[in-house]
Short mmCIF file of C-alpha atoms in Angstrom, two decimals:
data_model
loop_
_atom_site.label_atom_id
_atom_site.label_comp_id
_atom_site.label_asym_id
_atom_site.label_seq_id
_atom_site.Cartn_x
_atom_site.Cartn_y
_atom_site.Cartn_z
CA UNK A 1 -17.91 -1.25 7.16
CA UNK A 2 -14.98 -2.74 5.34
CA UNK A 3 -12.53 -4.47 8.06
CA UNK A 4 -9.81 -7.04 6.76
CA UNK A 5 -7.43 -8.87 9.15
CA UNK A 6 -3.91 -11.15 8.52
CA UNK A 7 -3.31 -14.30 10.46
CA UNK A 8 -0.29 -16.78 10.38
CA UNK A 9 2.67 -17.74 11.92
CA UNK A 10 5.19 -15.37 14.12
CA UNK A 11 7.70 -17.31 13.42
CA UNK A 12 9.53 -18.86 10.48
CA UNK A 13 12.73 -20.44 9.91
CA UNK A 14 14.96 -19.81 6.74
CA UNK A 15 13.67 -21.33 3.40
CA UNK A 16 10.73 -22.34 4.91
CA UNK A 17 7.41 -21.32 3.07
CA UNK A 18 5.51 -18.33 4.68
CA UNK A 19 1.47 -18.53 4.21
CA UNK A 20 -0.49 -15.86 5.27
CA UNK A 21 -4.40 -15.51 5.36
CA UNK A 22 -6.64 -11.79 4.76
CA UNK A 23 -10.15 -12.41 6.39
CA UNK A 24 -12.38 -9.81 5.63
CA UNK A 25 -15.75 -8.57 5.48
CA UNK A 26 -17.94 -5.75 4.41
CA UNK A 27 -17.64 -5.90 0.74
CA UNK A 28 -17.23 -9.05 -1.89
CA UNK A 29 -14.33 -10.11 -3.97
CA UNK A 30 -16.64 -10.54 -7.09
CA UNK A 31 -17.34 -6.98 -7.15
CA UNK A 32 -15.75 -5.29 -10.37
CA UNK A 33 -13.47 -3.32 -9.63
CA UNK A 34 -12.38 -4.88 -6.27
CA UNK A 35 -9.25 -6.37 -5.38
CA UNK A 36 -6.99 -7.25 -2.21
CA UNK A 37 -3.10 -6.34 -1.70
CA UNK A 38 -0.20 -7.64 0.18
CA UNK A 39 2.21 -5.09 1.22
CA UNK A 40 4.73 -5.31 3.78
CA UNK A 41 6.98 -3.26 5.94
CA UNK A 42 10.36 -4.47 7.71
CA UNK A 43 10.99 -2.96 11.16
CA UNK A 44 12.23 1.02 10.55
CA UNK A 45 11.84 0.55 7.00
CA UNK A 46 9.16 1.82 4.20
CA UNK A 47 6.53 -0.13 2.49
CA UNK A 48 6.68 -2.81 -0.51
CA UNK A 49 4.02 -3.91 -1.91
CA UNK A 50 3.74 -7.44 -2.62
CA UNK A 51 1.03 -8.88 -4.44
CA UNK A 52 -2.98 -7.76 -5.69
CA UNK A 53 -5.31 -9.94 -6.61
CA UNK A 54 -9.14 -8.85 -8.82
CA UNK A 55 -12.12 -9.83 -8.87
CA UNK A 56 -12.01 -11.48 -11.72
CA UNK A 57 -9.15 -13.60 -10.43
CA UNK A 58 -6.21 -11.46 -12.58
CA UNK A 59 -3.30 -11.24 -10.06
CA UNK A 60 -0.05 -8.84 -9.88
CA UNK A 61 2.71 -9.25 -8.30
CA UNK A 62 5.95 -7.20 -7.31
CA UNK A 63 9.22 -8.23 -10.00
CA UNK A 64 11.53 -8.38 -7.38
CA UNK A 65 9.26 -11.26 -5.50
CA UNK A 66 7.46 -12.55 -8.20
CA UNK A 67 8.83 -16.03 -8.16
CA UNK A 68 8.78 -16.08 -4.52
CA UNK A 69 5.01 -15.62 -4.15
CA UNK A 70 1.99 -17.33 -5.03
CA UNK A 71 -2.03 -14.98 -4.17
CA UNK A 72 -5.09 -17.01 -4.44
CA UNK A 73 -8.50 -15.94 -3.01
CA UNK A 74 -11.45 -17.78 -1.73
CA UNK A 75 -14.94 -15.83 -2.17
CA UNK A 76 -16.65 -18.09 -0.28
CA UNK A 77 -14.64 -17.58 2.90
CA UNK A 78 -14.01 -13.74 2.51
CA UNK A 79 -10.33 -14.82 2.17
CA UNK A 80 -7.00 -13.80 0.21
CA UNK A 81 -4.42 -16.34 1.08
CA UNK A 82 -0.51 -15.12 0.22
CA UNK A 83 2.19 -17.70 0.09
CA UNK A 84 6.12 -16.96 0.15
CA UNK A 85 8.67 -19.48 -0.76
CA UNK A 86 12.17 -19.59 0.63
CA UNK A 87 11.82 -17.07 3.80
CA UNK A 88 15.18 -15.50 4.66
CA UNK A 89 15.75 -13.22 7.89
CA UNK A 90 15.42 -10.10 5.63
CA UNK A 91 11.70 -10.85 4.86
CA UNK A 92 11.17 -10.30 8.36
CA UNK A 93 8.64 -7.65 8.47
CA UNK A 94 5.01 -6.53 9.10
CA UNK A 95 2.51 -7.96 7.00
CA UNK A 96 -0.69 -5.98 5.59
CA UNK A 97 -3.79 -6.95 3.56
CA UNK A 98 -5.88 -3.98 2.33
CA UNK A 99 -8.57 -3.70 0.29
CA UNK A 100 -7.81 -2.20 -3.01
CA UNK A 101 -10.43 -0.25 -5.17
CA UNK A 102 -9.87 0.43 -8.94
CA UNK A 103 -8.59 -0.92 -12.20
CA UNK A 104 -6.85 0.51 -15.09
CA UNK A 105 -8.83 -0.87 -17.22
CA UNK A 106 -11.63 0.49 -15.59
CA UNK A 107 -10.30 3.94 -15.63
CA UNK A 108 -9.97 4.38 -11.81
CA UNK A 109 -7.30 3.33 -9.36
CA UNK A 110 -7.70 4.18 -5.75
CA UNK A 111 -5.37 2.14 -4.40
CA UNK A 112 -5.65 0.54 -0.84
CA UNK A 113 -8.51 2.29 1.03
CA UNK A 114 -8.69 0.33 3.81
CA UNK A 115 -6.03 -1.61 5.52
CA UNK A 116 -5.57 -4.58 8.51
CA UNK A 117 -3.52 -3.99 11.35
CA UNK A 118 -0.93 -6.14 10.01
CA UNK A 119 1.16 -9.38 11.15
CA UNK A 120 4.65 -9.16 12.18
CA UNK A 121 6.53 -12.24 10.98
CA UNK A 122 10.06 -13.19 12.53
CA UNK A 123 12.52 -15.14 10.21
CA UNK A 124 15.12 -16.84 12.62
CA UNK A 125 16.41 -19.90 13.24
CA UNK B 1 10.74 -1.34 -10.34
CA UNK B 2 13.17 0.81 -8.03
CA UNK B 3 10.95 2.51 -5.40
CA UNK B 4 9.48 6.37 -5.95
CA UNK B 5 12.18 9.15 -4.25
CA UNK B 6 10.68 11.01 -1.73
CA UNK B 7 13.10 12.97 0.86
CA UNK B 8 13.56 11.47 3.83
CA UNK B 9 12.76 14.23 6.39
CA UNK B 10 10.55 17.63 6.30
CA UNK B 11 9.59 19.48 9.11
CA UNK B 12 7.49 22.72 9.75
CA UNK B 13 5.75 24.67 12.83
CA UNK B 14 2.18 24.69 13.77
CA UNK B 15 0.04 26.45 11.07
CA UNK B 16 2.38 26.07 8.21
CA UNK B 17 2.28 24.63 5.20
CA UNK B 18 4.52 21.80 3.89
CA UNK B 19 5.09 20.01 0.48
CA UNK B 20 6.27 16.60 0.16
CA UNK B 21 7.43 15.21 -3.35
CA UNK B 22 8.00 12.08 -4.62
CA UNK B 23 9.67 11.39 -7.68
CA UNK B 24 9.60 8.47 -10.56
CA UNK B 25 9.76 8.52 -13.85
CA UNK B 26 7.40 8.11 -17.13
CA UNK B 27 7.06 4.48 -16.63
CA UNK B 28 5.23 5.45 -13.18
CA UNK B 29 3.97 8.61 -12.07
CA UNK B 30 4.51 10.51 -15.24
CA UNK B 31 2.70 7.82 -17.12
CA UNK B 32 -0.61 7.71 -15.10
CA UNK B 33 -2.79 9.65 -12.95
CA UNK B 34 -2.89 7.11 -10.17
CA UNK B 35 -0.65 8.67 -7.60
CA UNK B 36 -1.80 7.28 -3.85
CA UNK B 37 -0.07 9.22 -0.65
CA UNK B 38 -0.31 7.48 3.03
CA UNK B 39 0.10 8.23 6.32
CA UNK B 40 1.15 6.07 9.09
CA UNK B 41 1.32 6.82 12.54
CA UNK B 42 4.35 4.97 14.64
CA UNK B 43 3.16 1.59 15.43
CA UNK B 44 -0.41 2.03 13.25
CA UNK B 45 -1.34 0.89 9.59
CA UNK B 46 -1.17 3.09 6.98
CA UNK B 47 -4.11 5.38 5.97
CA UNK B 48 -4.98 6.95 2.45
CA UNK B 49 -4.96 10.76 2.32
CA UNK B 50 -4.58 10.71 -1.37
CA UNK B 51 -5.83 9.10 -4.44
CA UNK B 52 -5.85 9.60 -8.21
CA UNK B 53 -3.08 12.25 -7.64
CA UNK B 54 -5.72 15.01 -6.30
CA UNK B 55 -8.54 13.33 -4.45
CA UNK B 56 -9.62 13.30 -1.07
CA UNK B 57 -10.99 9.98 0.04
CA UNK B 58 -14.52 10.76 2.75
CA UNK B 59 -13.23 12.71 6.01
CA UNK B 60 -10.01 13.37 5.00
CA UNK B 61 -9.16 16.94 5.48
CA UNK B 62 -9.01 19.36 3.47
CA UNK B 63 -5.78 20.85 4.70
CA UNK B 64 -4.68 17.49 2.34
CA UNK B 65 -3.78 18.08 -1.40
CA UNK B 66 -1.86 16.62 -3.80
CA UNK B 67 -0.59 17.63 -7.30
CA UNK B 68 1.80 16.35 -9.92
CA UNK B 69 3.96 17.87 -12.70
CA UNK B 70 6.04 15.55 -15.07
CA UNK B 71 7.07 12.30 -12.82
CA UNK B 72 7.30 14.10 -9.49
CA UNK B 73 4.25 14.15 -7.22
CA UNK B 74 3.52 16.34 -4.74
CA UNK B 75 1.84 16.44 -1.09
CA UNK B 76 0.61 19.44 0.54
CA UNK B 77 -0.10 19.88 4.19
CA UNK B 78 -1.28 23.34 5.34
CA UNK B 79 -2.43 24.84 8.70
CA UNK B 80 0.00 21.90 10.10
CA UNK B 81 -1.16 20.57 13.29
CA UNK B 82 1.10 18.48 15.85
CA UNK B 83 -1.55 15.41 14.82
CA UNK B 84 0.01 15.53 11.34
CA UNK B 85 3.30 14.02 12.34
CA UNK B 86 4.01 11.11 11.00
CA UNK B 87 5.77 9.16 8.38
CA UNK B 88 4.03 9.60 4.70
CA UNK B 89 4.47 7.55 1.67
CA UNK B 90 3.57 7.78 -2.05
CA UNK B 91 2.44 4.96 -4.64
CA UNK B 92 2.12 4.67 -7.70
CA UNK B 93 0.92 2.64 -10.19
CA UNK B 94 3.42 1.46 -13.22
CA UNK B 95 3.50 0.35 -16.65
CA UNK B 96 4.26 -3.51 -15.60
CA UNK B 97 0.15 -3.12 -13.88
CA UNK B 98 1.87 -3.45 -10.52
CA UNK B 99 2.07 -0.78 -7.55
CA UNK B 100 5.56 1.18 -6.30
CA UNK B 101 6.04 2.89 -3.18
CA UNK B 102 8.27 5.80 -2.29
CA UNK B 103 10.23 5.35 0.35
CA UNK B 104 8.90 7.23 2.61
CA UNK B 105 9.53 11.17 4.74
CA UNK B 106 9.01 11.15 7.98
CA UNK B 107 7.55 14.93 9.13
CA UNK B 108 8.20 16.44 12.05
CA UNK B 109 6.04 19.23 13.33
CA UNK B 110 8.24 21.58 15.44
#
């Protein structure tokens, strides 16, 4: 059973930097065709996705946010670890990892099959 | 990457059917057959309904369907059940090898 789960801080002030951790379990980030995405959704608003990161370490991220974020993962600890530079009050929002299945390259693309319940991080001073 | 255009409101009665589109363009949907659709309860995280424009992910129902013509993607509810409200979003993947969402329809089942 696949389960992932975010953890970090409620609370944030402006231009501070936002780090967020994905635990997870049930299946490995060195499996081909793996990967784990950030997506996140401000209150009464739809969802952006943020960031994916591979298996084999290749990582995506949104154009809008790209020089905002930084995705790194840690197979030893079952971890995806998201970083956002520069919070501002409209980055206030829920927070989800999920784990993502498929790759073009691999000629499937599932998308994010499983999701955590999400973090909601406050931007305030 | 401007987000996929999906209308912002459908509604139907028990036991209809509904259709829910979402709309890019050839850098997006119209350029690959990796459409996702979602749907998220108030208050819960999302779930996938749809993948690969047409497939049904293990114990989703099959009263879930999706199709696509040119860059507008299409979700089909039928026999609608009051459990089916909720808020539904597309994705897609794009030509930059990143992921776009719609921004979202909210159903209501009358």
């Amino acid at each position: 059973q696949i389960t992932l789960k975010e953890s970090g801080p409620t609370l944030v002030k402006p231009t501070q930097t936002l780090t967020l951790t994905c635990t997870f379990s049930g299946f490995s980030l060195t499996t081909r065709g793996v990967g784990v995405a950030w997506i996140r959704q401000p209150p009464g608003k739809a969802l952006e996705w943020l960031a994916l990161i591979y298996w084999d370490d290749d990582k995506r991220y949104s154009p809008s946010l790209k020089s905002r974020l930084t995705i790194t993962k840690d197979t030893s600890k079952n971890q995806v670890v998201l970083t956002m530079t520069n919070m501002d009050p409209v980055d206030t929002a829920t927070y989800y990892c999920a784990h993502h299945r498929g790759n073009v390259d691999l000629d499937y693309f599932y998308g994010m099959d499983v999701w955590g319940l999400g973090t909601t991080v406050t931007v305030s001073s | 990457q401007s987000a996929l255009t999906q209308p912002a409101s459908v509604s139907g009665s028990p036991g209809q059917s509904i259709t829910i589109s979402c709309t890019g363009t050839s850098s997006d949907v119209g350029g690959y057959n990796y459409v996702s659709w979602y749907q998220q309860h108030p208050g819960k995280a999302p779930k996938l309904m749809i993948y690969e424009v047409t497939n049904r992910p293990s114990g989703v129902s099959n009263r879930f369907s999706g199709s696509k013509s040119g860059n507008t993607a299409s979700l089909t509810i039928s026999g609608l059940q009051a459990d089916d409200e909720a808020d539904y979003y597309c994705s897609s993947y794009t030509s930059k090898s990143t992921v776009v969402f719609g921004g979202g329809t909210k159903l209501t089942v009358l």
